[in-house]
mmCIF file of C-alpha atoms in Angstrom:
data_model
loop_
_atom_site.group_PDB
_atom_site.id
_atom_site.type_symbol
_atom_site.label_atom_id
_atom_site.label_comp_id
_atom_site.label_asym_id
_atom_site.label_seq_id
_atom_site.Cartn_x
_atom_site.Cartn_y
_atom_site.Cartn_z
ATOM 1 C CA MET A 8 17.045 46.592 151.622
ATOM 2 C CA LYS A 9 17.356 49.499 149.218
ATOM 3 C CA ILE A 10 21.078 49.733 150.002
ATOM 4 C CA LYS A 11 21.542 46.027 149.228
ATOM 5 C CA LEU A 12 19.712 46.397 145.938
ATOM 6 C CA LEU A 13 21.834 49.413 145.063
ATOM 7 C CA LEU A 14 25.035 47.512 145.854
ATOM 8 C CA LEU A 15 23.891 44.580 143.739
ATOM 9 C CA THR A 16 23.143 46.952 140.861
ATOM 10 C CA VAL A 17 26.620 48.470 141.115
ATOM 11 C CA VAL A 18 28.292 45.048 141.309
ATOM 12 C CA PHE A 19 26.401 43.680 138.326
ATOM 13 C CA GLY A 20 27.013 46.902 136.432
ATOM 14 C CA LEU A 21 30.760 46.648 137.019
ATOM 15 C CA GLY A 22 30.654 42.995 136.042
ATOM 16 C CA SER A 23 29.033 43.940 132.781
ATOM 17 C CA VAL A 24 31.710 46.571 132.101
ATOM 18 C CA PHE A 25 34.553 44.115 132.725
ATOM 19 C CA ALA A 26 32.822 41.369 130.729
ATOM 20 C CA ASN A 27 32.273 43.749 127.814
ATOM 21 C CA PRO A 28 35.176 46.208 127.751
ATOM 22 C CA PRO A 29 35.008 49.041 125.202
ATOM 23 C CA ALA A 30 35.942 47.883 121.712
ATOM 24 C CA LYS A 31 39.443 48.857 120.636
ATOM 25 C CA LYS A 32 39.790 51.334 117.825
ATOM 26 C CA ARG A 33 41.153 49.836 114.616
ATOM 27 C CA ILE A 34 43.494 51.538 112.145
ATOM 28 C CA LEU A 35 44.508 50.500 108.646
ATOM 29 C CA VAL A 36 48.130 50.987 107.589
ATOM 30 C CA TYR A 37 48.104 51.134 103.792
ATOM 31 C CA THR A 38 51.414 50.759 101.927
ATOM 32 C CA LYS A 39 50.466 50.387 98.255
ATOM 33 C CA ASN A 40 52.986 51.642 95.687
ATOM 34 C CA GLY A 41 52.277 51.900 91.993
ATOM 35 C CA LYS A 42 54.841 51.650 89.206
ATOM 36 C CA GLY A 43 57.957 53.628 90.109
ATOM 37 C CA TYR A 44 60.164 54.174 93.124
ATOM 38 C CA VAL A 45 59.303 52.155 96.232
ATOM 39 C CA HIS A 46 60.710 53.198 99.599
ATOM 40 C CA LYS A 47 62.839 50.621 101.394
ATOM 41 C CA ASN A 48 61.531 51.964 104.693
ATOM 42 C CA ILE A 49 58.072 50.413 104.328
ATOM 43 C CA PRO A 50 58.616 47.226 106.397
ATOM 44 C CA PHE A 51 60.271 49.326 109.113
ATOM 45 C CA SER A 52 57.363 51.773 109.105
ATOM 46 C CA VAL A 53 54.901 48.882 109.403
ATOM 47 C CA GLU A 54 56.695 47.536 112.476
ATOM 48 C CA ALA A 55 56.686 51.009 113.977
ATOM 49 C CA TRP A 56 52.935 51.385 113.447
ATOM 50 C CA LYS A 57 52.318 48.000 115.039
ATOM 51 C CA LYS A 58 54.246 49.108 118.124
ATOM 52 C CA ILE A 59 52.423 52.443 118.197
ATOM 53 C CA GLY A 60 49.162 50.542 118.024
ATOM 54 C CA GLU A 61 50.143 48.221 120.839
ATOM 55 C CA ALA A 62 51.259 51.117 123.033
ATOM 56 C CA ASN A 63 47.968 52.931 122.482
ATOM 57 C CA LYS A 64 45.624 49.924 122.631
ATOM 58 C CA LEU A 65 44.775 50.062 118.938
ATOM 59 C CA ILE A 66 44.217 47.187 116.532
ATOM 60 C CA VAL A 67 46.492 47.620 113.516
ATOM 61 C CA ASP A 68 45.739 46.037 110.148
ATOM 62 C CA VAL A 69 48.263 46.307 107.311
ATOM 63 C CA SER A 70 47.628 45.988 103.580
ATOM 64 C CA ASP A 71 48.980 46.974 100.176
ATOM 65 C CA ASP A 72 45.919 45.610 98.368
ATOM 66 C CA PRO A 73 43.672 48.320 96.849
ATOM 67 C CA ALA A 74 40.719 45.955 97.266
ATOM 68 C CA VAL A 75 40.577 46.995 100.951
ATOM 69 C CA MET A 76 39.388 50.387 99.734
ATOM 70 C CA ASN A 77 35.679 49.706 99.744
ATOM 71 C CA THR A 78 32.954 51.373 101.785
ATOM 72 C CA GLU A 79 32.059 48.335 103.877
ATOM 73 C CA ASN A 80 35.646 47.559 104.833
ATOM 74 C CA LEU A 81 36.697 51.158 105.562
ATOM 75 C CA ALA A 82 33.767 51.533 107.948
ATOM 76 C CA LYS A 83 35.717 49.313 110.397
ATOM 77 C CA TYR A 84 38.529 51.814 110.774
ATOM 78 C CA SER A 85 38.933 54.838 113.004
ATOM 79 C CA CYS A 86 41.920 56.009 110.957
ATOM 80 C CA LEU A 87 43.645 55.268 107.651
ATOM 81 C CA VAL A 88 47.436 55.596 107.685
ATOM 82 C CA PHE A 89 49.021 55.910 104.232
ATOM 83 C CA SER A 90 52.590 55.018 105.138
ATOM 84 C CA ASN A 91 54.956 55.788 102.268
ATOM 85 C CA THR A 92 52.412 55.071 99.566
ATOM 86 C CA CYS A 93 53.492 56.413 96.177
ATOM 87 C CA ASN A 94 52.308 56.812 92.592
ATOM 88 C CA ALA A 95 49.055 55.051 91.585
ATOM 89 C CA ILE A 96 47.626 53.414 94.702
ATOM 90 C CA PHE A 97 44.048 52.682 93.589
ATOM 91 C CA ASP A 98 42.843 50.349 90.849
ATOM 92 C CA THR A 99 39.331 51.640 90.286
ATOM 93 C CA GLU A 100 37.194 54.755 90.519
ATOM 94 C CA GLU A 101 35.056 52.978 93.111
ATOM 95 C CA GLN A 102 38.067 52.607 95.405
ATOM 96 C CA LYS A 103 38.754 56.325 95.163
ATOM 97 C CA GLN A 104 35.141 57.141 95.923
ATOM 98 C CA ALA A 105 35.253 54.852 98.961
ATOM 99 C CA LEU A 106 38.050 57.033 100.376
ATOM 100 C CA VAL A 107 36.057 60.185 99.652
ATOM 101 C CA ASP A 108 32.991 58.737 101.360
ATOM 102 C CA TYR A 109 35.090 57.636 104.340
ATOM 103 C CA ILE A 110 36.418 61.168 104.863
ATOM 104 C CA HIS A 111 32.954 62.670 104.398
ATOM 105 C CA ALA A 112 31.618 60.303 107.062
ATOM 106 C CA GLY A 113 34.076 61.762 109.596
ATOM 107 C CA GLY A 114 37.034 59.456 109.045
ATOM 108 C CA ALA A 115 40.634 60.209 110.025
ATOM 109 C CA PHE A 116 43.667 60.147 107.724
ATOM 110 C CA VAL A 117 47.405 60.163 108.426
ATOM 111 C CA GLY A 118 49.865 60.545 105.545
ATOM 112 C CA ILE A 119 53.566 59.790 105.872
ATOM 113 C CA HIS A 120 56.366 61.033 103.598
ATOM 114 C CA SER A 121 55.621 59.963 100.006
ATOM 115 C CA ALA A 122 51.895 59.720 100.634
ATOM 116 C CA SER A 123 51.922 63.230 99.130
ATOM 117 C CA ASP A 124 53.395 61.746 95.941
ATOM 118 C CA SER A 125 50.437 59.386 95.494
ATOM 119 C CA GLU A 126 47.696 59.733 92.869
ATOM 120 C CA LYS A 127 49.385 62.606 91.049
ATOM 121 C CA SER A 128 46.464 63.234 88.684
ATOM 122 C CA TRP A 129 43.765 63.366 91.384
ATOM 123 C CA PRO A 130 43.256 66.953 92.652
ATOM 124 C CA TRP A 131 40.928 65.965 95.498
ATOM 125 C CA PHE A 132 43.581 63.692 96.993
ATOM 126 C CA ALA A 133 46.214 66.468 97.069
ATOM 127 C CA THR A 134 43.716 68.867 98.652
ATOM 128 C CA MET A 135 42.803 66.266 101.255
ATOM 129 C CA VAL A 136 46.437 65.485 102.112
ATOM 130 C CA GLY A 137 47.135 69.218 102.193
ATOM 131 C CA GLY A 138 49.771 69.497 99.477
ATOM 132 C CA ARG A 139 51.512 67.644 96.684
ATOM 133 C CA PHE A 140 55.145 66.520 96.431
ATOM 134 C CA LYS A 141 57.130 68.335 93.748
ATOM 135 C CA ARG A 142 60.761 67.286 94.293
ATOM 136 C CA HIS A 143 63.467 67.064 96.939
ATOM 137 C CA PRO A 144 67.195 67.844 97.173
ATOM 138 C CA ALA A 145 69.706 65.237 98.327
ATOM 139 C CA PHE A 146 69.226 63.500 101.669
ATOM 140 C CA GLN A 147 70.953 65.719 104.221
ATOM 141 C CA SER A 148 70.860 67.238 107.676
ATOM 142 C CA PHE A 149 68.868 70.467 107.937
ATOM 143 C CA GLU A 150 67.002 72.490 110.532
ATOM 144 C CA ILE A 151 63.260 72.318 111.017
ATOM 145 C CA LYS A 152 61.422 75.169 112.714
ATOM 146 C CA VAL A 153 58.680 74.136 115.124
ATOM 147 C CA ILE A 154 55.766 76.393 114.170
ATOM 148 C CA ASP A 155 53.188 74.979 116.594
ATOM 149 C CA LYS A 156 54.613 73.670 119.873
ATOM 150 C CA ASN A 157 51.221 72.782 121.325
ATOM 151 C CA HIS A 158 50.256 70.040 118.888
ATOM 152 C CA PRO A 159 50.725 66.462 120.177
ATOM 153 C CA SER A 160 53.001 65.679 117.203
ATOM 154 C CA THR A 161 55.418 68.492 118.102
ATOM 155 C CA SER A 162 55.054 69.004 121.857
ATOM 156 C CA MET A 163 58.203 66.962 122.524
ATOM 157 C CA LEU A 164 60.359 69.293 120.411
ATOM 158 C CA GLY A 165 62.194 72.515 121.180
ATOM 159 C CA GLU A 166 62.383 75.613 118.994
ATOM 160 C CA THR A 167 64.107 73.699 116.211
ATOM 161 C CA TRP A 168 64.638 70.081 115.222
ATOM 162 C CA THR A 169 67.852 69.213 113.392
ATOM 163 C CA LYS A 170 67.208 66.098 111.345
ATOM 164 C CA GLU A 171 68.579 64.096 108.448
ATOM 165 C CA ASP A 172 65.890 63.557 105.854
ATOM 166 C CA GLU A 173 64.693 64.379 102.380
ATOM 167 C CA CYS A 174 63.441 67.938 102.479
ATOM 168 C CA TYR A 175 60.259 67.627 100.456
ATOM 169 C CA TYR A 176 59.407 70.595 98.279
ATOM 170 C CA MET A 177 55.642 70.734 98.015
ATOM 171 C CA ASN A 178 53.098 72.676 95.992
ATOM 172 C CA GLU A 179 49.308 72.704 95.585
ATOM 173 C CA PHE A 180 49.002 73.539 99.284
ATOM 174 C CA ASN A 181 45.550 73.578 100.780
ATOM 175 C CA PRO A 182 45.290 77.100 102.283
ATOM 176 C CA ASN A 183 43.399 75.743 105.293
ATOM 177 C CA ILE A 184 46.224 73.604 106.673
ATOM 178 C CA GLN A 185 47.621 74.370 110.119
ATOM 179 C CA VAL A 186 51.399 74.235 109.653
ATOM 180 C CA LEU A 187 53.217 72.425 112.459
ATOM 181 C CA LEU A 188 56.776 72.097 111.141
ATOM 182 C CA ALA A 189 58.661 73.956 108.417
ATOM 183 C CA ALA A 190 62.076 73.449 106.853
ATOM 184 C CA ASP A 191 64.499 76.308 107.418
ATOM 185 C CA MET A 192 65.486 76.739 103.777
ATOM 186 C CA ARG A 193 68.599 78.671 104.791
ATOM 187 C CA THR A 194 70.023 75.377 106.082
ATOM 188 C CA VAL A 195 69.121 73.260 103.026
ATOM 189 C CA LYS A 196 71.827 72.721 100.411
ATOM 190 C CA ASP A 197 70.367 72.634 96.917
ATOM 191 C CA SER A 198 71.815 74.118 93.720
ATOM 192 C CA GLU A 199 68.304 74.403 92.234
ATOM 193 C CA LYS A 200 66.673 76.003 95.249
ATOM 194 C CA GLU A 201 66.066 79.268 93.405
ATOM 195 C CA VAL A 202 64.100 77.460 90.699
ATOM 196 C CA TYR A 203 61.682 76.166 93.326
ATOM 197 C CA PRO A 204 60.706 77.045 95.983
ATOM 198 C CA GLY A 205 62.839 80.160 95.661
ATOM 199 C CA ARG A 206 61.337 82.884 97.870
ATOM 200 C CA THR A 207 57.765 81.640 97.513
ATOM 201 C CA PHE A 208 57.566 80.773 101.205
ATOM 202 C CA GLY A 209 60.265 83.069 102.498
ATOM 203 C CA ASP A 210 62.810 81.182 104.593
ATOM 204 C CA TYR A 211 60.443 78.419 105.677
ATOM 205 C CA LEU A 212 58.712 75.650 103.731
ATOM 206 C CA PRO A 213 55.862 73.624 105.331
ATOM 207 C CA LEU A 214 56.785 70.015 106.159
ATOM 208 C CA ALA A 215 54.080 68.822 108.559
ATOM 209 C CA TRP A 216 50.536 70.001 109.168
ATOM 210 C CA CYS A 217 47.031 69.079 110.190
ATOM 211 C CA HIS A 218 43.587 70.219 109.131
ATOM 212 C CA GLU A 219 39.931 69.354 109.197
ATOM 213 C CA PHE A 220 38.759 68.500 105.712
ATOM 214 C CA GLU A 221 35.239 67.846 104.445
ATOM 215 C CA GLY A 222 34.256 66.234 107.733
ATOM 216 C CA GLY A 223 37.469 64.307 108.393
ATOM 217 C CA ARG A 224 40.677 65.021 110.286
ATOM 218 C CA VAL A 225 43.998 64.879 108.440
ATOM 219 C CA PHE A 226 47.588 64.841 109.688
ATOM 220 C CA TYR A 227 50.539 64.747 107.304
ATOM 221 C CA THR A 228 54.305 64.758 107.751
ATOM 222 C CA ALA A 229 56.800 64.852 104.892
ATOM 223 C CA LEU A 230 59.469 63.375 107.161
ATOM 224 C CA GLY A 231 60.356 59.703 107.444
ATOM 225 C CA HIS A 232 62.531 58.748 104.477
ATOM 226 C CA ASP A 233 65.204 56.889 106.429
ATOM 227 C CA SER A 234 64.429 53.400 107.715
ATOM 228 C CA LYS A 235 66.200 54.352 110.954
ATOM 229 C CA ASP A 236 63.509 56.966 111.603
ATOM 230 C CA TYR A 237 61.096 54.200 112.541
ATOM 231 C CA VAL A 238 63.114 53.220 115.605
ATOM 232 C CA ASP A 239 63.919 56.814 116.606
ATOM 233 C CA PRO A 240 61.960 57.666 119.785
ATOM 234 C CA VAL A 241 61.492 61.317 118.794
ATOM 235 C CA PHE A 242 60.134 60.459 115.359
ATOM 236 C CA ILE A 243 57.885 57.785 116.874
ATOM 237 C CA GLU A 244 56.481 60.437 119.238
ATOM 238 C CA HIS A 245 55.916 62.693 116.222
ATOM 239 C CA LEU A 246 53.935 59.961 114.441
ATOM 240 C CA THR A 247 52.049 58.956 117.576
ATOM 241 C CA GLY A 248 51.010 62.533 118.283
ATOM 242 C CA GLY A 249 49.766 62.985 114.728
ATOM 243 C CA LEU A 250 47.761 59.769 114.900
ATOM 244 C CA LEU A 251 46.213 60.604 118.258
ATOM 245 C CA TRP A 252 45.227 64.054 117.006
ATOM 246 C CA ALA A 253 43.593 62.509 113.927
ATOM 247 C CA LEU A 254 41.716 60.089 116.188
ATOM 248 C CA GLY A 255 40.318 62.958 118.273
ATOM 249 C CA GLU A 256 36.612 63.553 118.700
ATOM 250 C CA ASN A 257 34.988 64.140 115.344
ATOM 251 C CA SER A 258 31.437 65.260 114.676
ATOM 252 C CA LYS A 259 29.667 62.647 112.557
ATOM 253 C CA VAL A 260 27.574 65.004 110.462
ATOM 254 C CA SER A 261 26.060 64.549 107.054
ATOM 255 C CA HIS A 262 28.262 65.662 104.179
ATOM 256 C CA SER A 263 25.890 64.919 101.323
ATOM 257 C CA LYS A 264 26.341 68.487 100.095
ATOM 258 C CA LYS A 265 30.133 68.266 100.030
ATOM 259 C CA LYS A 266 31.854 68.261 96.691
ATOM 260 C CA SER A 267 32.627 64.869 95.221
ATOM 261 C CA ARG A 268 36.163 63.970 94.179
ATOM 262 C CA LYS A 269 35.260 64.901 90.581
#
């Protein structure tokens, strides 16, 4: 009798699991651009993120409306992906604070390419992303050194990755970032290279990194200028690995003592 009861418990338990499968994680792909240059790659990046979501059983929402940046709405998302955002991407101080609160609550953030050129006058944003865009030389092929081969965004690469892209020169680096990829500046053609970055970083300039920041997890890559990148299997693996790392287990601790964005 006990065995029958146990079997019934197992059967009903399994039935409950199948009837109520675990809720899918939801990510928000944000593509807002303020006044200024707007990347033509945005629709291609959106399609890529939708496919990444489908392949990893994630719900993907897409928006370029700053109104989505409110505390109640952001609470739905396991990760915010700022895909080629640029310039002013928030309308109000409340929207900015909603992002701060989201990160402090243990949220995840992924920044792609010109995300580092967003909100130029907001220091907290640059520190959160990990650095700020300064300028770039002409689109060209150059070599990228793989600094960390064990990260899911780089594990598919060899010692170096030769790629056509805009080699972003960054500044205002957060010293806590874990550098994953760096441009081999010896392979970058630029007549103004000595002006910046010069020898500031030796022969290598950080291009992709991750870090834990004020309770959240952040992955950023400066790569992804070309629309063709978003159908390139290697680049898609790079993005997917960064997203999955950002979605990793995160302690939901109180951050009431953390500094505000001001």
